[in-house]
Coordinates of C-alpha atoms (C1' of nucleotides) in Angstrom, one line a residue:
Chain A
X1 CA 23.0 -0.6 -1.5
X2 CA 19.6 1.1 -1.2
X3 CA 16.7 -1.4 -1.5
X4 CA 13.0 -0.8 -1.8
X5 CA 12.1 -3.3 0.8
X6 CA 14.6 -1.9 3.3
X7 CA 13.2 1.6 2.8
X8 CA 9.7 0.3 3.1
X9 CA 10.7 -1.4 6.4
X10 CA 12.2 1.9 7.7
X11 CA 9.0 3.7 6.9
X12 CA 6.9 1.0 8.6
X13 CA 9.1 1.2 11.7
X14 CA 8.8 5.0 11.8
X15 CA 5.0 4.5 11.6
X16 CA 5.1 2.0 14.4
X17 CA 7.1 4.3 16.7
X18 CA 4.9 7.3 15.9
X19 CA 1.9 5.2 16.5
X20 CA 3.1 4.2 20.0
X21 CA 4.0 7.8 20.7
X22 CA 0.4 8.8 19.9
X23 CA 1.2 10.9 16.8
X24 CA -1.5 12.1 14.4
X25 CA -3.0 8.9 12.9
X26 CA -2.9 10.4 9.4
X27 CA 0.8 11.2 9.7
X28 CA 1.3 7.5 10.7
X29 CA -0.9 6.5 7.8
X30 CA 1.2 8.6 5.4
X31 CA 4.3 6.6 6.4
X32 CA 2.5 3.3 6.0
X33 CA 1.2 4.4 2.6
X34 CA 4.7 5.4 1.5
X35 CA 6.0 2.0 2.6
X36 CA 3.5 0.3 0.4
X37 CA 4.2 2.6 -2.6
X38 CA 7.9 2.0 -2.3
X39 CA 7.5 -1.7 -1.9
X40 CA 5.3 -1.8 -5.1
X41 CA 7.7 0.1 -7.3
X42 CA 8.9 -1.8 -10.4
X43 CA 12.3 -0.1 -10.3
X44 CA 14.9 0.1 -7.6
X45 CA 14.4 3.3 -5.7
X46 CA 18.1 4.3 -6.0
X47 CA 18.0 4.1 -9.8
X48 CA 14.7 6.0 -10.0
X49 CA 16.0 8.9 -7.9
X50 CA 19.0 9.2 -10.2
X51 CA 17.2 8.7 -13.5
X52 CA 14.2 11.0 -12.9
X53 CA 14.1 12.9 -9.6
X54 CA 10.7 14.4 -10.6
X55 CA 9.2 10.9 -10.8
X56 CA 9.2 10.7 -7.0
X57 CA 6.7 13.6 -6.8
X58 CA 4.3 11.8 -9.1
X59 CA 4.0 8.9 -6.8
X60 CA 0.8 9.0 -4.9
X61 CA 1.2 10.0 -1.3
X62 CA 4.8 11.2 -1.6
X63 CA 5.1 14.9 -0.9
X64 CA 7.9 17.2 0.0
X65 CA 8.7 15.6 3.4
X66 CA 8.8 12.0 2.2
X67 CA 10.6 13.0 -1.0
X68 CA 13.5 14.4 1.1
X69 CA 13.6 11.3 3.3
X70 CA 13.7 9.0 0.3
X71 CA 16.6 11.0 -1.2
X72 CA 18.4 11.0 2.2
X73 CA 18.0 7.3 2.3
X74 CA 19.4 6.8 -1.2
X75 CA 22.4 9.0 -0.4
X76 CA 23.2 8.0 3.2
X77 CA 21.6 4.6 3.5
X78 CA 19.5 5.7 6.5
X79 CA 17.2 8.5 7.6
X80 CA 18.0 11.0 10.4
X81 CA 14.5 11.1 11.8
X82 CA 14.4 7.3 11.8
X83 CA 17.6 7.1 13.8
X84 CA 16.3 9.6 16.3
X85 CA 12.9 7.9 16.7
X86 CA 14.6 4.6 17.2
X87 CA 16.7 6.0 20.0
X88 CA 13.6 7.4 21.7
X89 CA 12.1 4.0 22.6
X90 CA 13.7 1.1 24.4
X91 CA 14.8 -1.6 22.1
X92 CA 12.3 -4.5 22.2
X93 CA 9.2 -2.4 22.6
X94 CA 8.4 -2.7 18.9
X95 CA 8.6 -6.4 19.1
X96 CA 5.5 -6.3 21.3
X97 CA 3.5 -5.0 18.3
X98 CA 3.9 -8.4 16.7
X99 CA 1.8 -10.1 19.4
X100 CA -1.8 -10.4 18.2
X101 CA -4.2 -8.3 20.2
X102 CA -1.5 -5.8 21.1
X103 CA -1.5 -2.5 19.2
X104 CA 0.2 0.8 19.7
X105 CA -2.1 2.0 22.4
X106 CA -1.7 -1.0 24.6
X107 CA 2.0 -1.2 24.1
X108 CA 2.3 2.4 25.2
X109 CA 0.0 1.7 28.2
X110 CA 2.1 -1.4 29.2
X111 CA 5.3 0.5 28.9
X112 CA 4.2 3.6 30.8
X113 CA 2.3 1.9 33.6
X114 CA 4.3 -1.3 34.2
X115 CA 7.6 -0.5 32.4
X116 CA 7.1 -3.5 30.1
X117 CA 9.5 -3.5 27.2
X118 CA 10.0 -7.2 26.3
X119 CA 7.8 -10.3 25.6
X120 CA 9.3 -12.0 28.7
X121 CA 8.3 -9.1 31.0
X122 CA 4.8 -9.0 29.4
X123 CA 4.4 -12.7 30.1
X124 CA 5.6 -12.4 33.7
X125 CA 3.2 -9.5 34.3
X126 CA 0.3 -11.4 32.8
X127 CA 1.0 -14.5 34.8
X128 CA 1.2 -12.4 38.0
X129 CA -2.2 -10.9 37.2
X130 CA -0.9 -7.4 36.8
X131 CA -2.7 -6.7 33.5
X132 CA -6.3 -7.1 34.6
X133 CA -6.1 -3.9 36.7
X134 CA -5.1 -1.7 33.8
X135 CA -7.8 0.5 32.1
X136 CA -9.7 -1.3 29.4
X137 CA -8.2 -4.7 30.4
X138 CA -9.8 -7.5 32.3
X139 CA -9.2 -11.2 32.9
X140 CA -10.1 -12.1 29.4
X141 CA -7.6 -9.7 27.9
X142 CA -4.9 -11.0 30.2
X143 CA -5.7 -14.6 29.1
X144 CA -5.8 -13.7 25.5
X145 CA -2.4 -12.0 25.7
X146 CA -0.9 -15.1 27.3
X147 CA -2.4 -17.2 24.5
X148 CA -1.0 -14.8 21.9
X149 CA 2.5 -15.0 23.4
X150 CA 2.4 -18.8 23.1
X151 CA 1.3 -18.5 19.5
X152 CA 3.9 -15.9 18.7
X153 CA 6.6 -18.1 20.1
X154 CA 5.4 -21.2 18.2
X155 CA 5.7 -19.1 15.0
X156 CA 9.2 -17.8 15.6
X157 CA 11.2 -20.9 15.0
X158 CA 14.5 -19.4 13.8
X159 CA 13.7 -20.4 10.2
X160 CA 13.1 -17.8 7.5
X161 CA 10.7 -17.8 4.6
X162 CA 12.2 -19.3 1.5
X163 CA 11.9 -16.0 -0.4
X164 CA 13.9 -14.2 2.3
X165 CA 16.7 -16.7 2.0
X166 CA 16.6 -16.2 -1.8
X167 CA 16.9 -12.4 -1.4
X168 CA 19.9 -12.9 0.8
X169 CA 21.5 -15.6 -1.2
X170 CA 21.2 -14.2 -4.7
X171 CA 23.6 -11.3 -4.4
X172 CA 25.9 -13.4 -2.3
X173 CA 26.2 -16.0 -5.1
X174 CA 26.7 -13.2 -7.6
X175 CA 29.6 -12.0 -5.5
X176 CA 31.1 -15.5 -5.3
X177 CA 30.7 -16.0 -9.1
X178 CA 33.1 -13.1 -9.5
X179 CA 35.9 -15.1 -8.0
X180 CA 38.6 -16.1 -10.6
X181 CA 38.5 -19.8 -11.5
X182 CA 35.2 -20.6 -10.0
X183 CA 33.3 -23.3 -11.9
X184 CA 30.1 -24.7 -10.3
X185 CA 28.3 -22.8 -7.5
X186 CA 25.0 -24.3 -6.3
X187 CA 22.9 -23.8 -3.1
X188 CA 21.9 -27.2 -1.6
X189 CA 19.9 -28.2 1.5
X190 CA 16.3 -27.4 2.2
X191 CA 16.7 -24.3 0.1
X192 CA 17.3 -26.3 -3.0
X193 CA 14.4 -28.7 -2.2
X194 CA 12.2 -25.6 -2.0
X195 CA 11.0 -26.0 1.6
X196 CA 8.7 -23.2 2.6
X197 CA 11.2 -22.1 5.3
X198 CA 14.9 -22.4 5.5
X199 CA 17.0 -22.9 8.6
X200 CA 20.5 -22.3 7.3
X201 CA 22.0 -22.3 3.8
X202 CA 24.5 -24.7 2.3
X203 CA 26.4 -23.7 -0.8
X204 CA 28.7 -26.0 -2.8
X205 CA 31.4 -24.8 -5.2
X206 CA 34.2 -26.1 -7.4
X207 CA 37.1 -24.2 -8.7
X208 CA 39.8 -24.4 -11.3
X209 CA 41.8 -22.1 -9.0
X210 CA 42.6 -22.1 -5.4
X211 CA 39.8 -23.1 -2.9
X212 CA 41.4 -20.6 -0.5
X213 CA 40.4 -17.7 -2.9
X214 CA 36.8 -18.9 -2.8
X215 CA 36.8 -19.2 1.0
X216 CA 38.3 -15.8 1.3
X217 CA 35.7 -14.2 -0.9
X218 CA 33.0 -16.0 1.0
X219 CA 34.2 -14.7 4.5
X220 CA 35.0 -11.2 3.3
X221 CA 31.6 -10.6 1.8
X222 CA 30.2 -7.2 3.1
X223 CA 27.1 -8.7 4.7
X224 CA 29.0 -11.1 6.9
X225 CA 28.6 -10.4 10.6
X226 CA 30.5 -13.3 12.1
X227 CA 32.9 -15.9 10.8
X228 CA 32.1 -19.1 12.7
X229 CA 34.7 -21.3 11.0
X230 CA 37.2 -21.0 8.2
X231 CA 39.3 -23.9 6.9
X232 CA 40.9 -25.0 3.6
X233 CA 37.7 -26.2 2.0
X234 CA 34.9 -25.2 4.3
X235 CA 33.7 -22.1 6.1
X236 CA 30.6 -21.0 8.0
X237 CA 29.4 -17.4 8.5
X238 CA 26.5 -15.6 10.0
X239 CA 25.1 -12.7 7.9
X240 CA 23.6 -9.5 9.1
X241 CA 20.0 -10.5 9.9
X242 CA 21.1 -13.8 11.5
X243 CA 21.1 -16.3 8.6
X244 CA 23.9 -18.9 8.8
X245 CA 25.6 -19.9 5.5
X246 CA 28.0 -22.8 5.1
X247 CA 30.3 -23.1 2.0
X248 CA 32.0 -26.2 0.9
X249 CA 34.6 -26.2 -1.9
X250 CA 34.7 -29.8 -3.3
X251 CA 36.8 -31.5 -6.0
X252 CA 35.1 -31.3 -9.4
X253 CA 34.9 -35.1 -9.7
X254 CA 32.8 -35.2 -6.5
X255 CA 30.5 -32.2 -7.2
X256 CA 27.5 -34.2 -8.2
X257 CA 27.8 -36.6 -5.2
X258 CA 28.3 -33.7 -2.8
X259 CA 25.4 -31.8 -4.3
X260 CA 23.2 -34.8 -3.9
X261 CA 24.4 -35.5 -0.4
X262 CA 24.0 -31.9 0.9
X263 CA 20.6 -31.4 -0.8
X264 CA 19.1 -34.3 1.2
X265 CA 16.7 -34.7 2.7
X266 CA 18.3 -37.0 5.3
X267 CA 15.4 -39.5 4.8
X268 CA 15.9 -39.5 1.0
X269 CA 19.6 -40.1 1.4
X270 CA 19.2 -42.9 3.9
X271 CA 16.8 -44.7 1.4
X272 CA 19.2 -44.0 -1.4
X273 CA 22.2 -45.4 0.4
X274 CA 20.3 -48.6 1.3
X275 CA 19.5 -48.9 -2.4
X276 CA 23.2 -48.5 -3.2
X277 CA 24.0 -51.3 -0.8
X278 CA 21.6 -53.6 -2.6
X279 CA 23.6 -52.9 -5.8
X280 CA 26.8 -53.7 -4.0
X281 CA 27.8 -50.0 -4.0
X282 CA 28.6 -47.4 -1.4
X283 CA 27.2 -43.9 -1.7
X284 CA 28.8 -40.9 0.1
X285 CA 29.3 -37.2 -0.4
X286 CA 32.5 -38.1 -2.3
X287 CA 30.9 -40.4 -4.9
X288 CA 29.5 -43.8 -5.7
X289 CA 32.0 -46.5 -5.1
X290 CA 32.3 -50.2 -6.0
X291 CA 34.9 -51.5 -3.5
X292 CA 37.5 -48.8 -3.6
X293 CA 36.8 -47.7 -7.2
X294 CA 34.7 -44.6 -7.8
X295 CA 32.1 -45.2 -10.4
X296 CA 30.1 -41.9 -10.3
X297 CA 30.2 -38.5 -8.7
X298 CA 30.8 -35.8 -11.3
X299 CA 27.1 -35.0 -11.7
X300 CA 23.9 -35.8 -9.9
X301 CA 22.6 -37.5 -13.0
X302 CA 25.6 -39.9 -12.9
X303 CA 25.0 -40.6 -9.2
X304 CA 21.4 -41.5 -9.7
X305 CA 22.2 -43.4 -12.9
X306 CA 24.7 -45.6 -11.0
X307 CA 21.8 -46.7 -8.9
X308 CA 19.7 -47.3 -12.0
X309 CA 17.5 -44.3 -11.4
X310 CA 16.6 -41.2 -13.4
X311 CA 17.5 -37.9 -11.9
X312 CA 15.0 -36.9 -9.2
X313 CA 13.9 -33.3 -8.9
X314 CA 15.1 -31.8 -5.6
X315 CA 11.5 -30.9 -4.6
X316 CA 10.6 -34.5 -4.4
X317 CA 13.5 -35.7 -2.3
X318 CA 11.7 -36.3 0.9
X319 CA 11.4 -40.2 0.8
X320 CA 7.7 -39.9 0.1
X321 CA 7.7 -42.5 -2.6
X322 CA 10.0 -40.7 -5.1
X323 CA 12.7 -43.4 -5.2
X324 CA 10.1 -46.1 -5.9
X325 CA 8.4 -44.0 -8.5
X326 CA 11.8 -43.3 -10.1
X327 CA 12.7 -47.0 -10.1
X328 CA 9.5 -47.7 -12.0
X329 CA 10.2 -44.8 -14.4
X330 CA 6.9 -43.3 -13.1
X331 CA 8.1 -39.9 -11.7
X332 CA 5.4 -37.2 -12.4
X333 CA 6.2 -34.6 -15.0
X334 CA 6.1 -31.7 -12.5
X335 CA 4.5 -28.4 -13.4
X336 CA 6.9 -25.7 -14.6
X337 CA 6.9 -22.0 -15.0
X338 CA 6.4 -22.4 -18.8
X339 CA 3.2 -24.3 -18.2
X340 CA 1.5 -21.4 -16.4
X341 CA -0.8 -19.6 -18.9
X342 CA -2.4 -17.0 -16.6
X343 CA -3.1 -15.7 -13.1
X344 CA -6.7 -16.0 -11.7
X345 CA -6.3 -13.7 -8.8
X346 CA -5.0 -10.1 -9.1
X347 CA -6.0 -6.7 -7.9
X348 CA -6.2 -3.3 -9.6
X349 CA -6.5 0.3 -8.6
X350 CA -10.3 -0.3 -8.3
X351 CA -9.5 -1.8 -4.9
X352 CA -6.0 -1.8 -3.4
X353 CA -3.8 -2.6 -6.4
X354 CA -1.2 -0.3 -8.0
X355 CA -2.1 -0.7 -11.7
X356 CA -5.3 -0.3 -13.6
X357 CA -6.8 -3.1 -15.7
X358 CA -4.9 -2.3 -18.8
X359 CA -1.7 -2.0 -16.8
X360 CA -2.2 -5.4 -15.3
X361 CA -2.9 -6.9 -18.7
X362 CA 0.3 -5.4 -20.1
X363 CA 2.5 -6.8 -17.3
X364 CA 0.8 -10.2 -17.5
X365 CA 1.4 -10.3 -21.3
X366 CA 5.0 -9.4 -20.8
X367 CA 5.3 -12.6 -18.7
X368 CA 4.0 -14.7 -21.5
X369 CA 0.5 -15.2 -20.1
X370 CA -2.5 -15.9 -22.3
X371 CA -5.2 -14.7 -19.9
X372 CA -5.8 -12.9 -16.6
X373 CA -8.7 -12.8 -14.1
X374 CA -9.3 -9.4 -12.6
X375 CA -10.4 -10.1 -9.0
X376 CA -10.6 -7.0 -6.9
X377 CA -11.9 -7.0 -3.3
X378 CA -15.6 -6.8 -2.6
X379 CA -17.3 -4.3 -0.3
X380 CA -16.7 -6.0 3.0
X381 CA -13.0 -5.2 2.7
X382 CA -13.7 -1.5 3.1
X383 CA -10.2 -0.6 3.9
X384 CA -9.1 -1.8 0.5
X385 CA -12.0 0.2 -1.1
X386 CA -13.7 -3.1 -2.0
X387 CA -16.3 -3.0 -4.8
X388 CA -20.1 -3.0 -4.2
X389 CA -22.6 -4.2 -6.8
X390 CA -22.7 -0.9 -8.7
X391 CA -18.9 -0.4 -9.0
X392 CA -18.5 -4.1 -9.9
X393 CA -21.1 -3.8 -12.7
X394 CA -19.2 -0.8 -14.1
X395 CA -15.9 -2.8 -13.9
X396 CA -17.4 -5.8 -15.7
X397 CA -18.5 -3.5 -18.5
X398 CA -15.0 -2.0 -18.7
X399 CA -13.4 -5.5 -18.7
X400 CA -15.6 -6.6 -21.5
X401 CA -14.7 -3.6 -23.5
X402 CA -11.0 -4.1 -23.0
X403 CA -11.3 -7.8 -23.7
X404 CA -12.8 -7.1 -27.2
X405 CA -9.7 -5.0 -28.0
X406 CA -7.3 -7.8 -27.1
X407 CA -5.9 -10.3 -29.6
X408 CA -4.7 -13.7 -28.3
X409 CA -5.4 -12.7 -24.8
X410 CA -8.5 -13.5 -22.7
X411 CA -9.6 -11.4 -19.8
X412 CA -11.9 -12.8 -17.1
X413 CA -14.2 -10.5 -15.2
X414 CA -13.8 -11.7 -11.6
X415 CA -14.0 -10.8 -8.0
X416 CA -12.4 -11.8 -4.7
X417 CA -15.7 -12.0 -2.8
X418 CA -15.8 -12.1 1.0
X419 CA -17.4 -15.0 2.9
X420 CA -19.3 -13.5 5.7
X421 CA -19.7 -14.8 9.2
X422 CA -22.7 -17.0 8.3
X423 CA -21.1 -18.4 5.2
X424 CA -23.0 -16.2 2.8
X425 CA -21.2 -13.9 0.3
X426 CA -21.2 -10.1 0.5
X427 CA -22.4 -9.5 -3.1
X428 CA -25.7 -10.5 -4.6
X429 CA -26.1 -13.6 -6.7
X430 CA -27.3 -11.5 -9.5
X431 CA -24.0 -9.7 -10.0
X432 CA -21.9 -12.8 -9.2
X433 CA -23.8 -14.6 -12.0
X434 CA -22.5 -12.0 -14.5
X435 CA -18.8 -12.8 -13.7
X436 CA -16.4 -15.1 -15.5
X437 CA -14.5 -16.2 -12.4
X438 CA -15.3 -15.9 -8.7
X439 CA -12.6 -16.3 -6.0
X440 CA -14.0 -16.5 -2.5
X441 CA -12.0 -15.4 0.6
X442 CA -12.4 -15.3 4.4
X443 CA -11.0 -12.1 5.8
X444 CA -13.2 -11.4 8.9
X445 CA -14.5 -13.4 11.9
X446 CA -11.7 -15.8 11.5
X447 CA -11.5 -16.9 15.1
X448 CA -14.7 -19.0 15.1
X449 CA -14.6 -22.6 16.2
X450 CA -13.4 -25.3 13.8
X451 CA -16.9 -26.5 13.2
X452 CA -18.1 -23.0 12.3
X453 CA -15.1 -22.1 10.2
X454 CA -15.5 -25.4 8.2
X455 CA -19.2 -24.8 7.8
X456 CA -18.6 -21.3 6.4
X457 CA -16.0 -22.5 4.0
X458 CA -18.1 -25.4 2.7
X459 CA -21.0 -23.0 2.3
X460 CA -18.8 -20.9 0.1
X461 CA -17.8 -24.0 -1.9
X462 CA -21.4 -25.0 -2.3
X463 CA -22.4 -21.6 -3.7
X464 CA -23.1 -22.1 -7.4
X465 CA -21.2 -19.1 -8.6
X466 CA -17.9 -19.6 -6.6
X467 CA -15.1 -21.2 -8.6
X468 CA -12.1 -21.1 -6.2
X469 CA -11.4 -20.6 -2.5
X470 CA -8.5 -18.2 -2.0
X471 CA -5.8 -18.8 0.7
X472 CA -7.9 -21.4 2.3
X473 CA -6.3 -21.6 5.7
X474 CA -5.3 -17.9 6.1
X475 CA -1.9 -18.7 7.7
X476 CA 0.9 -16.2 7.3
X477 CA 4.3 -17.9 7.6
X478 CA 5.9 -17.0 10.9
X479 CA 3.2 -14.5 11.6
X480 CA -0.2 -16.1 12.0
X481 CA -1.4 -19.6 12.5
X482 CA -3.9 -21.2 10.1
X483 CA -7.6 -20.9 10.9
X484 CA -9.2 -23.7 12.8
X485 CA -10.6 -25.5 9.8
X486 CA -11.1 -29.1 8.8
X487 CA -9.2 -29.3 5.5
X488 CA -10.2 -32.9 4.8
X489 CA -13.8 -31.8 4.8
X490 CA -13.0 -28.7 2.7
X491 CA -11.2 -30.7 0.1
X492 CA -13.9 -33.3 0.0
X493 CA -16.5 -30.5 -0.6
X494 CA -14.3 -29.0 -3.3
X495 CA -14.2 -32.5 -5.0
X496 CA -17.9 -33.0 -4.7
X497 CA -18.8 -29.6 -6.1
X498 CA -16.1 -29.5 -8.7
X499 CA -14.4 -26.4 -7.3
X500 CA -10.8 -25.3 -7.3
X501 CA -8.6 -24.5 -4.3
X502 CA -5.9 -21.8 -4.5
X503 CA -2.2 -22.2 -3.9
X504 CA -1.7 -18.5 -3.0
X505 CA 1.9 -17.8 -4.2
X506 CA 2.6 -14.9 -1.9
X507 CA 5.8 -15.9 0.0
X508 CA 4.1 -14.9 3.2
X509 CA 1.2 -17.2 2.6
X510 CA 1.9 -20.3 0.5
X511 CA -1.6 -21.4 1.2
X512 CA -2.6 -24.2 0.4
X513 CA 0.7 -25.5 1.9
X514 CA 2.3 -28.6 0.3
X515 CA 0.5 -31.1 2.4
X516 CA -2.9 -29.7 1.6
X517 CA -2.0 -29.2 -2.1
X518 CA -1.0 -32.9 -2.1
X519 CA -4.3 -33.9 -0.5
X520 CA -6.2 -31.8 -3.1
X521 CA -4.3 -33.4 -6.0
X522 CA -5.0 -36.9 -4.7
X523 CA -8.7 -36.0 -4.4
X524 CA -8.7 -34.8 -8.0
X525 CA -9.4 -31.2 -6.9
X526 CA -7.7 -28.7 -9.3
X527 CA -5.3 -26.3 -7.6
X528 CA -5.0 -22.8 -9.0
X529 CA -1.6 -21.1 -8.4
X530 CA -2.4 -17.5 -8.0
X531 CA -0.2 -14.6 -7.0
X532 CA -2.9 -12.3 -5.6
X533 CA -0.6 -9.6 -7.1
X534 CA -1.2 -6.0 -6.1
X535 CA 1.6 -4.7 -8.4
X536 CA 3.8 -5.8 -11.3
X537 CA 6.6 -7.4 -9.4
X538 CA 4.2 -9.6 -7.3
X539 CA 3.3 -11.4 -10.4
X540 CA 6.7 -13.0 -10.2
X541 CA 5.8 -14.6 -6.9
X542 CA 4.3 -17.3 -9.1
X543 CA 7.6 -19.2 -8.7
X544 CA 7.0 -19.7 -5.0
X545 CA 3.6 -21.1 -5.6
X546 CA 5.0 -23.4 -8.3
X547 CA 7.5 -24.8 -5.8
X548 CA 4.6 -25.7 -3.4
X549 CA 2.8 -27.4 -6.3
X550 CA 5.9 -29.3 -7.4
X551 CA 6.6 -30.5 -3.8
X552 CA 3.0 -31.7 -3.9
X553 CA 3.8 -33.8 -7.0
X554 CA 1.5 -31.7 -9.2
X555 CA 1.6 -32.2 -13.0
X556 CA 0.3 -29.5 -15.4
X557 CA -3.1 -31.3 -15.5
X558 CA -3.5 -30.8 -11.8
X559 CA -3.1 -27.0 -12.0
X560 CA -6.1 -25.1 -13.3
X561 CA -4.1 -22.1 -14.7
X562 CA -2.0 -24.3 -17.0
X563 CA -5.3 -25.0 -18.9
X564 CA -6.3 -22.9 -21.8
X565 CA -8.8 -20.1 -21.2
X566 CA -11.4 -22.1 -23.2
X567 CA -10.9 -25.1 -21.0
X568 CA -11.4 -23.0 -17.9
X569 CA -14.6 -21.6 -19.3
X570 CA -15.8 -25.0 -20.3
X571 CA -15.0 -26.4 -16.8
X572 CA -17.3 -23.7 -15.3
X573 CA -20.0 -24.3 -17.9
X574 CA -20.0 -28.0 -17.4
X575 CA -20.5 -27.6 -13.7
X576 CA -23.5 -25.5 -14.2
X577 CA -25.3 -27.9 -16.4
Chain B
dG1 C1' 2.6 13.8 6.2
dC2 C1' -0.3 14.5 1.9
dC3 C1' -3.5 17.1 -0.7
dG4 C1' -6.4 20.7 -3.1
dT5 C1' -11.7 24.0 -9.7
dT6 C1' -14.6 23.5 -2.0
dT7 C1' -6.6 25.2 -2.3
dT8 C1' -2.6 26.8 2.4
dC9 C1' -6.4 24.8 6.3
dG10 C1' -8.9 21.1 7.5
dG11 C1' -9.9 17.2 5.9
dC12 C1' -7.9 12.4 5.2
dC13 C1' -11.1 4.8 2.5
dC14 C1' -14.3 2.1 7.1
dG15 C1' -16.9 -1.7 9.3
dA16 C1' -16.8 -5.7 12.4
dC17 C1' -15.6 -7.6 16.5
dT18 C1' -14.1 -7.9 21.3
dG19 C1' -14.0 -6.8 25.9
dT20 C1' -14.8 -3.5 28.5
dT21 C1' -18.0 -0.7 29.3
dT22 C1' -23.4 1.7 29.9
dT23 C1' -21.4 4.5 25.2
dC24 C1' -16.7 3.3 23.9
dA25 C1' -11.6 2.2 23.0
dG26 C1' -8.6 -0.7 20.9
dT27 C1' -7.5 -4.0 17.3
dC28 C1' -7.8 -6.0 12.8
dG29 C1' -8.0 -6.2 8.0

DNA sequence: GCCGTTTTCGGCCCGACTGTTTTCAGTCG
């Protein structure tokens, strides 16, 4: 099955290899651009090619050559040039590109002079002091590479982003639902609890038919690479890509108990079993028992009810006070998708987005939103064609004009303004004062000391026209560590100045993370769940941000973009008075 | 590799930072 993200990955890999080979930088850029275009398509590439072959040529940056490669990918599932290029470099060399401070030129240099093709070999050469003699490298570069290797290793923990697990699991579950007789089918484990990363996946099923049929369909799935175990009611497989999935087929009468047990967390279950004991009950994956008699187990609601508790949302099951709150009938009413009224951080073609203002409004309305803030990059982010004062003024005018045409929909003229090294913003106060919503971001000089980074961020929070700090720690899950920044001080400043902090919903970011979001909520700082969307489909990333907010016990009141547009405007106005 | 009322060649969004240099190469976003 052709997929947009797989094709994008192929194009990016081609670009990496060409880059290392020293190919024309614009040729490399063309592949990277094509990867972005394909990734941002609203329609599966395979369907688009069949439905309207000419549509490919209308895509920006897709010419004759890339057109042919896309068609080849859709027909054959791969691209000849890609296979050839991959064969021209030792496996492992591309991995070196993931190490911060190593780019294509240095990877090529390391390979050609020292024959380095793996992270291990690189580390050994650095420790042996072999790097400092290379052209353009000294002791500092050597030390920095060693530090980068350590960071890289600490980020690659064998767990995958939740969204990656979702992408793998969704078609797998659809495949299993096709088995005759299947009744319930639910993923459990940390996946169901919505942890930001997932180690392996647990799936529970019940069937009217034979468990063996379900197990067989499970192990014969096309993406299965290895079958680790296969029994009458349980099997374990490893999929292409390395993710392990365990399936358990349980008796219908025990489904709720099994789902509860395998959802965890372990800490939640320990606390729950001790509560059961106080009630003279025994709780296991098979049910709730009084002596030998089963008193509950068919559904999770039944299991919790047997312990005189309301059902507890999986996101809260970490033994962080949820059982006590449930016992007092004081569980929070967690924020839900239907509460979200708009997105306060999206991009358009004015900077690096795929749709213009009207296009973004249309796709936001299609998702039931009542308002949208247009927040393109500011001029410091030159690569994204960020807006300077003049272009921003023109955009504000355009937004105001479009806003007047819209019925039952509010449009905020906004910006994602860059916080410079000294904590000042890269646009004048005059133009910032004309805006309806200002999101401030740090993109540059992010390796300063904790004191300096914290001071910068607080300076941005104190700025009278800033409303919200975007992706406050800058971390990329599995790719980049958070900035050195004192989040206690940042949250305290946001509280004092009545500013919001973003939960960036991009599955790569989830920033604030759940701990910081929880700290913000306790401090009374509104969080704003934004997608930072650059195209239509990224608007749907909102669900990942919602999970973070739910795990942080956020109710609708705690989340700025569940408020009405009028309430947001009033919140800003009150602050200025 | 793409693109074109400067059209089939010769351009192609750029600025900051770092470490290595003494004028610049490489990386990052």
